[in-house]
PDB file of C-alpha atoms in Angstrom:
ATOM      1  CA  MET A   1     -69.296  80.968  -8.282  1.00  0.00           C
ATOM      2  CA  SER A   2     -71.659  81.167 -11.447  1.00  0.00           C
ATOM      3  CA  LEU A   3     -73.063  78.022 -13.277  1.00  0.00           C
ATOM      4  CA  ARG A   4     -71.052  79.674 -16.406  1.00  0.00           C
ATOM      5  CA  SER A   5     -67.801  79.609 -14.299  1.00  0.00           C
ATOM      6  CA  LEU A   6     -68.379  76.382 -12.933  1.00  0.00           C
ATOM      7  CA  ALA A   7     -68.833  74.726 -16.354  1.00  0.00           C
ATOM      8  CA  ARG A   8     -65.633  76.358 -17.607  1.00  0.00           C
ATOM      9  CA  LEU A   9     -63.632  75.196 -14.877  1.00  0.00           C
ATOM     10  CA  VAL A  10     -64.980  71.383 -15.416  1.00  0.00           C
ATOM     11  CA  PRO A  11     -63.404  70.688 -18.828  1.00  0.00           C
ATOM     12  CA  ARG A  12     -59.812  72.439 -18.076  1.00  0.00           C
ATOM     13  CA  ASN A  13     -59.403  70.518 -14.835  1.00  0.00           C
ATOM     14  CA  VAL A  14     -60.422  67.145 -16.632  1.00  0.00           C
ATOM     15  CA  SER A  15     -57.964  67.850 -19.719  1.00  0.00           C
ATOM     16  CA  ARG A  16     -55.269  68.622 -16.932  1.00  0.00           C
ATOM     17  CA  LEU A  17     -55.528  65.112 -15.439  1.00  0.00           C
ATOM     18  CA  SER A  18     -56.145  63.159 -18.468  1.00  0.00           C
ATOM     19  CA  ALA A  19     -53.191  64.934 -20.484  1.00  0.00           C
ATOM     20  CA  PRO A  20     -50.335  64.148 -18.246  1.00  0.00           C
ATOM     21  CA  VAL A  21     -51.199  60.212 -18.089  1.00  0.00           C
ATOM     22  CA  ALA A  22     -51.826  59.973 -21.787  1.00  0.00           C
ATOM     23  CA  GLN A  23     -48.293  61.351 -22.608  1.00  0.00           C
ATOM     24  CA  ARG A  24     -46.328  59.524 -19.808  1.00  0.00           C
ATOM     25  CA  PRO A  25     -44.753  56.421 -21.361  1.00  0.00           C
ATOM     26  CA  LEU A  26     -44.952  52.973 -19.480  1.00  0.00           C
ATOM     27  CA  THR A  27     -41.663  53.208 -18.192  1.00  0.00           C
ATOM     28  CA  ALA A  28     -42.573  56.278 -16.153  1.00  0.00           C
ATOM     29  CA  LEU A  29     -45.558  54.245 -14.880  1.00  0.00           C
ATOM     30  CA  CYS A  30     -43.462  51.317 -13.791  1.00  0.00           C
ATOM     31  CA  GLN A  31     -41.183  53.743 -11.930  1.00  0.00           C
ATOM     32  CA  SER A  32     -44.005  55.368 -10.118  1.00  0.00           C
ATOM     33  CA  GLY A  33     -44.590  54.274  -6.359  1.00  0.00           C
ATOM     34  CA  ARG A  34     -47.736  52.627  -7.334  1.00  0.00           C
ATOM     35  CA  PHE A  35     -46.004  50.106  -9.518  1.00  0.00           C
ATOM     36  CA  GLN A  36     -42.419  49.915  -8.534  1.00  0.00           C
ATOM     37  CA  GLN A  37     -42.929  47.424  -5.545  1.00  0.00           C
ATOM     38  CA  PRO A  38     -45.179  44.974  -7.082  1.00  0.00           C
ATOM     39  CA  TRP A  39     -43.029  44.982 -10.131  1.00  0.00           C
ATOM     40  CA  ARG A  40     -39.611  44.515  -8.331  1.00  0.00           C
ATOM     41  CA  ILE A  41     -41.377  41.442  -6.059  1.00  0.00           C
ATOM     42  CA  ALA A  42     -42.528  39.748  -9.248  1.00  0.00           C
ATOM     43  CA  SER A  43     -39.248  40.120 -11.106  1.00  0.00           C
ATOM     44  CA  ARG A  44     -37.061  39.208  -8.106  1.00  0.00           C
ATOM     45  CA  PRO A  45     -35.651  35.407  -8.359  1.00  0.00           C
ATOM     46  CA  SER A  46     -36.684  33.134  -5.760  1.00  0.00           C
ATOM     47  CA  TYR A  47     -34.081  30.675  -4.105  1.00  0.00           C
ATOM     48  CA  ALA A  48     -34.053  27.928  -1.356  1.00  0.00           C
ATOM     49  CA  ALA A  49     -33.416  29.322   2.093  1.00  0.00           C
ATOM     50  CA  PHE A  50     -30.340  27.591   3.442  1.00  0.00           C
ATOM     51  CA  SER A  51     -28.861  28.544   6.869  1.00  0.00           C
ATOM     52  CA  THR A  52     -24.827  28.122   7.122  1.00  0.00           C
ATOM     53  CA  SER A  53     -23.829  27.531  10.347  1.00  0.00           C
ATOM     54  CA  ARG A  54     -20.324  28.799  11.947  1.00  0.00           C
ATOM     55  CA  ILE A  55     -18.983  25.341  12.019  1.00  0.00           C
ATOM     56  CA  ALA A  56     -19.130  24.918   8.277  1.00  0.00           C
ATOM     57  CA  TRP A  57     -17.228  28.325   7.741  1.00  0.00           C
ATOM     58  CA  ALA A  58     -14.793  27.896  10.384  1.00  0.00           C
ATOM     59  CA  GLN A  59     -11.006  28.452   9.397  1.00  0.00           C
ATOM     60  CA  GLU A  60     -10.317  25.216  11.694  1.00  0.00           C
ATOM     61  CA  GLY A  61     -11.999  22.172  12.136  1.00  0.00           C
ATOM     62  CA  GLU A  62     -12.921  20.686  15.356  1.00  0.00           C
ATOM     63  CA  VAL A  63     -11.198  17.371  14.546  1.00  0.00           C
ATOM     64  CA  ASP A  64      -7.834  19.159  13.406  1.00  0.00           C
ATOM     65  CA  GLN A  65      -6.386  19.599  16.751  1.00  0.00           C
ATOM     66  CA  GLU A  66      -7.088  15.944  17.811  1.00  0.00           C
ATOM     67  CA  LEU A  67      -5.994  14.513  14.775  1.00  0.00           C
ATOM     68  CA  SER A  68      -2.442  16.101  15.181  1.00  0.00           C
ATOM     69  CA  ALA A  69      -2.428  15.175  18.490  1.00  0.00           C
ATOM     70  CA  LYS A  70      -2.755  11.568  17.523  1.00  0.00           C
ATOM     71  CA  PHE A  71      -0.238  11.558  14.577  1.00  0.00           C
ATOM     72  CA  GLU A  72       2.156  13.292  17.091  1.00  0.00           C
ATOM     73  CA  SER A  73       1.476  10.463  19.350  1.00  0.00           C
ATOM     74  CA  GLU A  74       1.748   7.798  17.078  1.00  0.00           C
ATOM     75  CA  LEU A  75       5.163   9.554  15.883  1.00  0.00           C
ATOM     76  CA  GLN A  76       6.500   9.578  19.079  1.00  0.00           C
ATOM     77  CA  LEU A  77       5.609   5.841  19.866  1.00  0.00           C
ATOM     78  CA  GLU A  78       7.425   4.827  16.677  1.00  0.00           C
ATOM     79  CA  GLN A  79      10.555   6.955  17.207  1.00  0.00           C
ATOM     80  CA  ASP A  80      11.003   5.361  20.653  1.00  0.00           C
ATOM     81  CA  MET A  81      10.603   1.700  19.307  1.00  0.00           C
ATOM     82  CA  SER A  82      13.240   2.198  16.709  1.00  0.00           C
ATOM     83  CA  ASP A  83      16.770   2.307  17.807  1.00  0.00           C
ATOM     84  CA  SER A  84      17.835   5.017  14.969  1.00  0.00           C
ATOM     85  CA  ASP A  85      17.721   6.307  11.700  1.00  0.00           C
ATOM     86  CA  GLU A  86      21.150   4.753  10.810  1.00  0.00           C
ATOM     87  CA  LEU A  87      21.539   1.419   8.831  1.00  0.00           C
ATOM     88  CA  PRO A  88      21.473  -1.697  11.229  1.00  0.00           C
ATOM     89  CA  PRO A  89      24.920  -3.156  11.715  1.00  0.00           C
ATOM     90  CA  ASN A  90      23.758  -6.310   9.423  1.00  0.00           C
ATOM     91  CA  ILE A  91      22.544  -4.024   6.540  1.00  0.00           C
ATOM     92  CA  LYS A  92      25.243  -1.666   6.764  1.00  0.00           C
ATOM     93  CA  ASP A  93      27.791  -4.342   6.412  1.00  0.00           C
ATOM     94  CA  PHE A  94      26.373  -5.549   3.223  1.00  0.00           C
ATOM     95  CA  VAL A  95      26.433  -2.000   1.455  1.00  0.00           C
ATOM     96  CA  GLU A  96      29.672  -1.525   2.469  1.00  0.00           C
ATOM     97  CA  ASN A  97      31.357  -4.825   1.475  1.00  0.00           C
ATOM     98  CA  SER A  98      29.163  -5.654  -1.396  1.00  0.00           C
ATOM     99  CA  PRO A  99      30.012  -4.806  -4.895  1.00  0.00           C
ATOM    100  CA  PHE A 100      26.540  -3.435  -5.488  1.00  0.00           C
ATOM    101  CA  GLN A 101      25.634   0.418  -5.303  1.00  0.00           C
ATOM    102  CA  LEU A 102      22.480   1.259  -3.159  1.00  0.00           C
ATOM    103  CA  HIS A 103      20.234   3.900  -4.928  1.00  0.00           C
ATOM    104  CA  ASP A 104      17.376   4.456  -2.541  1.00  0.00           C
ATOM    105  CA  THR A 105      15.245   7.987  -3.093  1.00  0.00           C
ATOM    106  CA  PRO A 106      13.282   8.714   0.278  1.00  0.00           C
ATOM    107  CA  GLY A 107       9.343   8.894  -0.699  1.00  0.00           C
ATOM    108  CA  GLN A 108       9.944   6.079  -3.318  1.00  0.00           C
ATOM    109  CA  GLU A 109       8.885   2.269  -2.763  1.00  0.00           C
ATOM    110  CA  GLU A 110      11.241   0.981  -5.290  1.00  0.00           C
ATOM    111  CA  VAL A 111      14.961   0.233  -4.335  1.00  0.00           C
ATOM    112  CA  VAL A 112      17.929  -0.197  -7.015  1.00  0.00           C
ATOM    113  CA  LEU A 113      21.289  -1.801  -6.764  1.00  0.00           C
ATOM    114  CA  THR A 114      23.745  -1.730  -9.226  1.00  0.00           C
ATOM    115  CA  ARG A 115      27.094  -3.089 -10.734  1.00  0.00           C
ATOM    116  CA  THR A 116      29.092  -3.971 -13.376  1.00  0.00           C
ATOM    117  CA  PHE A 117      30.329  -7.562 -14.138  1.00  0.00           C
ATOM    118  CA  GLY A 118      33.151  -7.502 -16.602  1.00  0.00           C
ATOM    119  CA  ASP A 119      31.285  -5.727 -19.648  1.00  0.00           C
ATOM    120  CA  GLU A 120      27.913  -6.519 -18.204  1.00  0.00           C
ATOM    121  CA  LYS A 121      25.744  -4.023 -16.345  1.00  0.00           C
ATOM    122  CA  ILE A 122      23.465  -5.474 -13.405  1.00  0.00           C
ATOM    123  CA  ARG A 123      20.236  -3.935 -12.294  1.00  0.00           C
ATOM    124  CA  ILE A 124      18.630  -5.437  -9.358  1.00  0.00           C
ATOM    125  CA  THR A 125      15.265  -3.955  -8.053  1.00  0.00           C
ATOM    126  CA  PHE A 126      13.005  -4.726  -5.186  1.00  0.00           C
ATOM    127  CA  THR A 127       9.904  -2.867  -3.511  1.00  0.00           C
ATOM    128  CA  THR A 128       8.472  -2.267  -0.214  1.00  0.00           C
ATOM    129  CA  ALA A 129       5.100  -3.148  -1.755  1.00  0.00           C
ATOM    130  CA  ASP A 130       5.883  -6.541  -0.988  1.00  0.00           C
ATOM    131  CA  LEU A 131       5.788  -6.045   2.755  1.00  0.00           C
ATOM    132  CA  ASN A 132       2.724  -3.741   2.637  1.00  0.00           C
ATOM    133  CA  ALA A 133       0.701  -6.702   1.012  1.00  0.00           C
ATOM    134  CA  LEU A 134       1.236  -9.079   3.713  1.00  0.00           C
ATOM    135  CA  ASP A 135      -1.558  -9.953   5.809  1.00  0.00           C
ATOM    136  CA  GLN A 136      -0.118 -10.660   9.235  1.00  0.00           C
ATOM    137  CA  ASP A 137      -3.244 -11.659  10.734  1.00  0.00           C
ATOM    138  CA  ALA A 138      -4.256 -14.332   7.976  1.00  0.00           C
ATOM    139  CA  ASP A 139      -4.053 -17.806   9.355  1.00  0.00           C
ATOM    140  CA  PRO A 140      -3.714 -20.478   6.446  1.00  0.00           C
ATOM    141  CA  TYR A 141      -4.721 -23.331   8.413  1.00  0.00           C
ATOM    142  CA  GLY A 142      -7.665 -21.350   9.783  1.00  0.00           C
ATOM    143  CA  GLU A 143     -10.181 -23.582   7.789  1.00  0.00           C
ATOM    144  CA  ASP A 144      -8.135 -26.569   7.785  1.00  0.00           C
ATOM    145  CA  LYS A 145      -8.313 -26.580  11.849  1.00  0.00           C
ATOM    146  CA  ALA A 146     -12.571 -25.609  11.618  1.00  0.00           C
ATOM    147  CA  LEU A 147     -13.008 -28.581   9.427  1.00  0.00           C
ATOM    148  CA  MET A 148     -10.961 -30.703  11.591  1.00  0.00           C
ATOM    149  CA  ASP A 149     -13.084 -29.498  14.502  1.00  0.00           C
ATOM    150  CA  GLU A 150     -16.299 -30.577  12.704  1.00  0.00           C
ATOM    151  CA  ASP A 151     -15.179 -33.846  11.696  1.00  0.00           C
ATOM    152  CA  GLY A 152     -13.395 -35.333  14.463  1.00  0.00           C
ATOM    153  CA  GLY A 153     -12.679 -32.846  16.967  1.00  0.00           C
ATOM    154  CA  ASP A 154     -15.000 -34.514  19.668  1.00  0.00           C
ATOM    155  CA  LEU A 155     -13.575 -35.190  22.721  1.00  0.00           C
ATOM    156  CA  SER A 156     -14.057 -38.038  24.950  1.00  0.00           C
ATOM    157  CA  ASP A 157     -15.101 -38.155  28.712  1.00  0.00           C
ATOM    158  CA  ASP A 158     -11.643 -37.625  30.011  1.00  0.00           C
ATOM    159  CA  GLY A 159     -11.129 -34.718  27.693  1.00  0.00           C
ATOM    160  CA  GLN A 160      -8.262 -36.314  25.570  1.00  0.00           C
ATOM    161  CA  SER A 161      -8.613 -36.563  21.796  1.00  0.00           C
ATOM    162  CA  GLY A 162      -7.214 -39.651  19.863  1.00  0.00           C
ATOM    163  CA  GLY A 163      -5.337 -37.537  17.990  1.00  0.00           C
ATOM    164  CA  ALA A 164      -3.525 -35.957  20.712  1.00  0.00           C
ATOM    165  CA  GLN A 165      -1.738 -38.854  21.529  1.00  0.00           C
ATOM    166  CA  SER A 166       2.481 -38.294  21.052  1.00  0.00           C
ATOM    167  CA  LYS A 167       5.689 -40.531  20.959  1.00  0.00           C
ATOM    168  CA  GLY A 168       6.665 -42.089  24.103  1.00  0.00           C
ATOM    169  CA  THR A 169       3.558 -41.844  26.307  1.00  0.00           C
ATOM    170  CA  ILE A 170       4.077 -43.819  29.584  1.00  0.00           C
ATOM    171  CA  ASN A 171       0.905 -45.298  30.639  1.00  0.00           C
ATOM    172  CA  GLN A 172      -1.608 -45.550  28.198  1.00  0.00           C
ATOM    173  CA  GLY A 173      -5.449 -47.179  28.320  1.00  0.00           C
ATOM    174  CA  ARG A 174      -8.295 -47.527  25.686  1.00  0.00           C
ATOM    175  CA  SER A 175     -11.333 -45.649  26.745  1.00  0.00           C
ATOM    176  CA  LYS A 176     -14.754 -46.628  25.820  1.00  0.00           C
ATOM    177  CA  GLY A 177     -14.700 -44.084  23.029  1.00  0.00           C
ATOM    178  CA  GLY A 178     -11.440 -45.286  21.446  1.00  0.00           C
ATOM    179  CA  ASN A 179      -9.273 -42.701  22.857  1.00  0.00           C
ATOM    180  CA  PHE A 180      -6.132 -43.464  24.899  1.00  0.00           C
ATOM    181  CA  ASN A 181      -6.155 -42.206  28.460  1.00  0.00           C
ATOM    182  CA  VAL A 182      -2.886 -40.631  29.491  1.00  0.00           C
ATOM    183  CA  ALA A 183      -1.508 -41.199  32.989  1.00  0.00           C
ATOM    184  CA  PRO A 184      -0.210 -38.308  35.344  1.00  0.00           C
ATOM    185  CA  GLU A 185       3.207 -39.587  34.771  1.00  0.00           C
ATOM    186  CA  ASP A 186       2.875 -38.471  31.071  1.00  0.00           C
ATOM    187  CA  SER A 187       3.025 -34.915  31.944  1.00  0.00           C
ATOM    188  CA  VAL A 188       6.455 -35.037  33.048  1.00  0.00           C
ATOM    189  CA  ALA A 189       8.805 -32.777  30.917  1.00  0.00           C
ATOM    190  CA  PRO A 190      10.019 -33.989  27.498  1.00  0.00           C
ATOM    191  CA  ALA A 191      13.718 -32.967  28.687  1.00  0.00           C
ATOM    192  CA  ASP A 192      13.438 -35.244  31.647  1.00  0.00           C
ATOM    193  CA  ARG A 193      12.452 -38.513  29.528  1.00  0.00           C
ATOM    194  CA  PRO A 194      15.391 -39.880  28.174  1.00  0.00           C
ATOM    195  CA  GLU A 195      13.474 -41.708  25.399  1.00  0.00           C
ATOM    196  CA  LEU A 196      12.706 -38.284  23.870  1.00  0.00           C
ATOM    197  CA  GLU A 197      16.346 -36.889  24.087  1.00  0.00           C
ATOM    198  CA  ASP A 198      17.139 -37.180  20.596  1.00  0.00           C
ATOM    199  CA  ASP A 199      13.522 -36.005  19.351  1.00  0.00           C
ATOM    200  CA  GLU A 200      13.048 -32.583  21.649  1.00  0.00           C
ATOM    201  CA  SER A 201      16.311 -30.190  21.071  1.00  0.00           C
ATOM    202  CA  PRO A 202      16.769 -26.502  21.709  1.00  0.00           C
ATOM    203  CA  ALA A 203      14.710 -24.292  19.108  1.00  0.00           C
ATOM    204  CA  SER A 204      17.587 -23.412  16.737  1.00  0.00           C
ATOM    205  CA  ASP A 205      17.691 -20.650  14.010  1.00  0.00           C
ATOM    206  CA  GLU A 206      16.753 -22.536  11.566  1.00  0.00           C
ATOM    207  CA  ASP A 207      13.160 -23.428  13.782  1.00  0.00           C
ATOM    208  CA  GLN A 208      12.515 -19.464  13.806  1.00  0.00           C
ATOM    209  CA  GLU A 209       9.745 -17.703  11.551  1.00  0.00           C
ATOM    210  CA  PRO A 210      10.336 -17.496   7.959  1.00  0.00           C
ATOM    211  CA  SER A 211      11.141 -14.167   6.290  1.00  0.00           C
ATOM    212  CA  PHE A 212       8.483 -12.912   4.067  1.00  0.00           C
ATOM    213  CA  PRO A 213       8.948 -13.340   0.391  1.00  0.00           C
ATOM    214  CA  ALA A 214      10.367 -10.527  -1.403  1.00  0.00           C
ATOM    215  CA  ARG A 215      10.153 -10.004  -5.455  1.00  0.00           C
ATOM    216  CA  VAL A 216      13.571  -9.363  -6.978  1.00  0.00           C
ATOM    217  CA  ASN A 217      13.836  -8.618 -10.856  1.00  0.00           C
ATOM    218  CA  ILE A 218      17.197  -8.738 -12.045  1.00  0.00           C
ATOM    219  CA  THR A 219      18.538  -7.285 -15.553  1.00  0.00           C
ATOM    220  CA  ILE A 220      22.020  -8.186 -17.204  1.00  0.00           C
ATOM    221  CA  GLU A 221      22.474  -6.140 -19.984  1.00  0.00           C
ATOM    222  CA  LYS A 222      25.732  -6.232 -22.362  1.00  0.00           C
ATOM    223  CA  PRO A 223      27.036  -3.611 -24.775  1.00  0.00           C
ATOM    224  CA  GLY A 224      26.100  -2.912 -28.299  1.00  0.00           C
ATOM    225  CA  ALA A 225      23.400  -4.988 -29.774  1.00  0.00           C
ATOM    226  CA  LYS A 226      23.730  -8.120 -27.679  1.00  0.00           C
ATOM    227  CA  GLY A 227      20.391  -7.237 -25.807  1.00  0.00           C
ATOM    228  CA  ALA A 228      19.653  -8.272 -22.313  1.00  0.00           C
ATOM    229  CA  ILE A 229      18.061 -10.716 -19.900  1.00  0.00           C
ATOM    230  CA  GLN A 230      15.828 -10.115 -17.292  1.00  0.00           C
ATOM    231  CA  VAL A 231      15.252 -12.590 -14.408  1.00  0.00           C
ATOM    232  CA  GLU A 232      12.022 -12.715 -12.115  1.00  0.00           C
ATOM    233  CA  SER A 233      13.007 -13.956  -8.529  1.00  0.00           C
ATOM    234  CA  ILE A 234      11.995 -14.594  -5.005  1.00  0.00           C
ATOM    235  CA  ALA A 235      14.454 -13.818  -2.093  1.00  0.00           C
ATOM    236  CA  GLN A 236      13.127 -15.478   1.014  1.00  0.00           C
ATOM    237  CA  ASP A 237      15.072 -17.458   3.767  1.00  0.00           C
ATOM    238  CA  GLY A 238      18.432 -16.874   2.669  1.00  0.00           C
ATOM    239  CA  MET A 239      17.600 -18.278  -1.022  1.00  0.00           C
ATOM    240  CA  ILE A 240      17.353 -16.908  -4.347  1.00  0.00           C
ATOM    241  CA  MET A 241      14.308 -18.884  -6.380  1.00  0.00           C
ATOM    242  CA  ILE A 242      13.967 -18.103  -9.915  1.00  0.00           C
ATOM    243  CA  GLU A 243      10.542 -17.694 -11.398  1.00  0.00           C
ATOM    244  CA  ASN A 244      11.006 -16.699 -15.059  1.00  0.00           C
ATOM    245  CA  VAL A 245      14.035 -15.972 -17.441  1.00  0.00           C
ATOM    246  CA  TYR A 246      13.314 -13.755 -20.381  1.00  0.00           C
ATOM    247  CA  TYR A 247      15.456 -12.723 -23.187  1.00  0.00           C
ATOM    248  CA  PHE A 248      15.307  -9.216 -24.962  1.00  0.00           C
ATOM    249  CA  PRO A 249      17.085  -8.552 -28.298  1.00  0.00           C
ATOM    250  CA  LYS A 250      17.038  -4.801 -27.235  1.00  0.00           C
ATOM    251  CA  ALA A 251      18.211  -3.862 -24.011  1.00  0.00           C
ATOM    252  CA  GLU A 252      15.567  -1.346 -23.720  1.00  0.00           C
ATOM    253  CA  LEU A 253      12.698  -3.617 -23.952  1.00  0.00           C
ATOM    254  CA  ALA A 254      13.924  -4.967 -20.752  1.00  0.00           C
ATOM    255  CA  ASP A 255      12.527  -2.060 -18.694  1.00  0.00           C
ATOM    256  CA  ALA A 256       9.993  -0.515 -21.309  1.00  0.00           C
ATOM    257  CA  LYS A 257       9.320   3.134 -20.363  1.00  0.00           C
ATOM    258  CA  THR A 258       6.991   3.789 -23.225  1.00  0.00           C
ATOM    259  CA  ALA A 259       3.783   2.349 -24.407  1.00  0.00           C
ATOM    260  CA  GLU A 260       5.441   1.234 -27.547  1.00  0.00           C
ATOM    261  CA  GLN A 261       8.256  -0.631 -25.785  1.00  0.00           C
ATOM    262  CA  ASP A 262       5.653  -2.376 -23.489  1.00  0.00           C
ATOM    263  CA  TRP A 263       3.699  -3.292 -26.554  1.00  0.00           C
ATOM    264  CA  ALA A 264       6.562  -4.945 -28.618  1.00  0.00           C
ATOM    265  CA  ARG A 265       7.810  -6.544 -25.000  1.00  0.00           C
ATOM    266  CA  ARG A 266       4.392  -7.965 -24.972  1.00  0.00           C
ATOM    267  CA  LEU A 267       4.337  -9.634 -28.444  1.00  0.00           C
ATOM    268  CA  MET A 268       7.836 -11.258 -28.098  1.00  0.00           C
ATOM    269  CA  TYR A 269       8.545 -14.692 -27.531  1.00  0.00           C
ATOM    270  CA  THR A 270      10.828 -14.249 -24.271  1.00  0.00           C
ATOM    271  CA  GLY A 271      11.648 -17.728 -23.406  1.00  0.00           C
ATOM    272  CA  PRO A 272       9.448 -21.123 -21.863  1.00  0.00           C
ATOM    273  CA  PRO A 273       8.303 -21.306 -18.268  1.00  0.00           C
ATOM    274  CA  TYR A 274      11.420 -21.791 -15.671  1.00  0.00           C
ATOM    275  CA  GLY A 275      10.059 -25.022 -14.527  1.00  0.00           C
ATOM    276  CA  ASN A 276      10.119 -26.635 -17.818  1.00  0.00           C
ATOM    277  CA  LEU A 277      13.563 -26.609 -18.072  1.00  0.00           C
ATOM    278  CA  ASP A 278      16.115 -29.095 -17.616  1.00  0.00           C
ATOM    279  CA  GLN A 279      16.892 -29.348 -14.065  1.00  0.00           C
ATOM    280  CA  ASP A 280      20.775 -29.048 -14.930  1.00  0.00           C
ATOM    281  CA  LEU A 281      20.240 -26.073 -16.934  1.00  0.00           C
ATOM    282  CA  GLN A 282      18.082 -24.521 -14.038  1.00  0.00           C
ATOM    283  CA  ILE A 283      21.110 -25.339 -11.637  1.00  0.00           C
ATOM    284  CA  LEU A 284      23.568 -23.815 -14.522  1.00  0.00           C
ATOM    285  CA  LEU A 285      21.578 -20.666 -14.072  1.00  0.00           C
ATOM    286  CA  GLU A 286      21.510 -20.008 -10.600  1.00  0.00           C
ATOM    287  CA  ARG A 287      25.301 -20.735 -10.607  1.00  0.00           C
ATOM    288  CA  TYR A 288      25.314 -17.790 -13.135  1.00  0.00           C
ATOM    289  CA  LEU A 289      23.576 -15.436 -11.132  1.00  0.00           C
ATOM    290  CA  ASP A 290      25.701 -16.597  -8.048  1.00  0.00           C
ATOM    291  CA  GLU A 291      28.912 -15.405  -9.368  1.00  0.00           C
ATOM    292  CA  ARG A 292      27.749 -12.123 -10.265  1.00  0.00           C
ATOM    293  CA  GLY A 293      26.769 -11.510  -6.560  1.00  0.00           C
ATOM    294  CA  ILE A 294      22.957 -12.919  -6.759  1.00  0.00           C
ATOM    295  CA  ASN A 295      23.467 -15.369  -3.603  1.00  0.00           C
ATOM    296  CA  THR A 296      22.677 -16.298  -0.202  1.00  0.00           C
ATOM    297  CA  ALA A 297      24.004 -12.920   1.232  1.00  0.00           C
ATOM    298  CA  LEU A 298      21.559 -10.960  -1.398  1.00  0.00           C
ATOM    299  CA  ALA A 299      18.705 -13.078  -0.355  1.00  0.00           C
ATOM    300  CA  LEU A 300      18.986 -12.600   3.278  1.00  0.00           C
ATOM    301  CA  TRP A 301      19.819  -8.817   3.088  1.00  0.00           C
ATOM    302  CA  VAL A 302      16.671  -7.500   0.876  1.00  0.00           C
ATOM    303  CA  PRO A 303      13.866  -8.539   3.145  1.00  0.00           C
ATOM    304  CA  GLU A 304      15.732  -6.912   6.002  1.00  0.00           C
ATOM    305  CA  TYR A 305      16.283  -3.677   4.110  1.00  0.00           C
ATOM    306  CA  ILE A 306      12.828  -3.667   2.876  1.00  0.00           C
ATOM    307  CA  ASP A 307      11.712  -3.863   6.655  1.00  0.00           C
ATOM    308  CA  PHE A 308      13.824  -1.211   7.578  1.00  0.00           C
ATOM    309  CA  LYS A 309      12.967   0.950   4.910  1.00  0.00           C
ATOM    310  CA  GLU A 310       9.408   0.843   5.132  1.00  0.00           C
ATOM    311  CA  GLN A 311       9.660   1.838   9.156  1.00  0.00           C
ATOM    312  CA  ARG A 312      11.702   4.677   7.786  1.00  0.00           C
ATOM    313  CA  GLU A 313       8.802   5.999   5.264  1.00  0.00           C
ATOM    314  CA  TYR A 314       6.071   5.272   7.818  1.00  0.00           C
ATOM    315  CA  LEU A 315       7.680   7.749  10.005  1.00  0.00           C
ATOM    316  CA  ASN A 316       8.174  10.428   7.268  1.00  0.00           C
ATOM    317  CA  TRP A 317       4.794   9.855   6.554  1.00  0.00           C
ATOM    318  CA  LEU A 318       3.258  10.443   9.882  1.00  0.00           C
ATOM    319  CA  SER A 319       5.430  13.474   9.843  1.00  0.00           C
ATOM    320  CA  GLU A 320       4.298  15.013   7.000  1.00  0.00           C
ATOM    321  CA  MET A 321       0.554  14.070   7.634  1.00  0.00           C
ATOM    322  CA  LYS A 322       0.913  16.057  10.791  1.00  0.00           C
ATOM    323  CA  SER A 323       2.552  18.733   9.066  1.00  0.00           C
ATOM    324  CA  PHE A 324      -0.287  19.119   6.287  1.00  0.00           C
ATOM    325  CA  VAL A 325      -2.783  18.747   8.968  1.00  0.00           C
ATOM    326  CA  ASP A 326      -1.478  21.647  11.233  1.00  0.00           C
ATOM    327  CA  ALA A 327      -0.780  23.979   8.282  1.00  0.00           C
TER     328      ALA A 327
END
């Protein structure tokens, strides 16, 4: 090839190489293989790398079967301890023979009794929450006993405390510490000691553990614009103990169901503290309730029915919880 031919070819090749580059847009360059990978890497968002295990996304947890089995065992245990789902005889007898009608909705804590007395409408309510709120393990004398042990609980050499002497000790002798020494004859059973026959008698029904206090709210309405009275009381050990007596000129205020009614109720003067009333007036109010069937029979029945209902609701709760876990 001559030098002239070479000189002609060089400008053509240079122009051929430079022309496409100058004419191609920037997007074409970005789509080329040389720029595509770095561009995508630079525009790719960065996220923290999390590791998801199979257990976290499993359809059934590991504890489900164990929890369901525990609910089943508790349910079976409670059913074995319960006699039946039917009302006990003493509760059933009151329901069948009393003038009150029982309204008990399963799954709800509140129980309602209703009746009419002349032109009056009487409504009695109580709840199982009183039983659930009790602390069965609480010892009201625990602190007093501890203080007694700190102040004067030291025992003498014979192991007999001075405060442990009882009536009718046979042989006694004062020790150096001021306590009494009790002779072996004092270990005779009280029933075999004639001097204690009058004091030591077999335990009767009155000596049994007292029932728990159950709050009983009583509402008595009269037709027309005569209003209503509401009595807050406690049913325990066969007694209805009145705590407060309120009067409302409008019957709907006795059972306020709206915020406006509740506010109007709070602003009203509904009566003095019950304990400030004259003693004769208190007695007459108790007789007033007794005539309407709010008496000893009701006071004995309410705690028993609360205990029965709470057990039945607990069994239902166990069953529903097991069904939910198994679903």
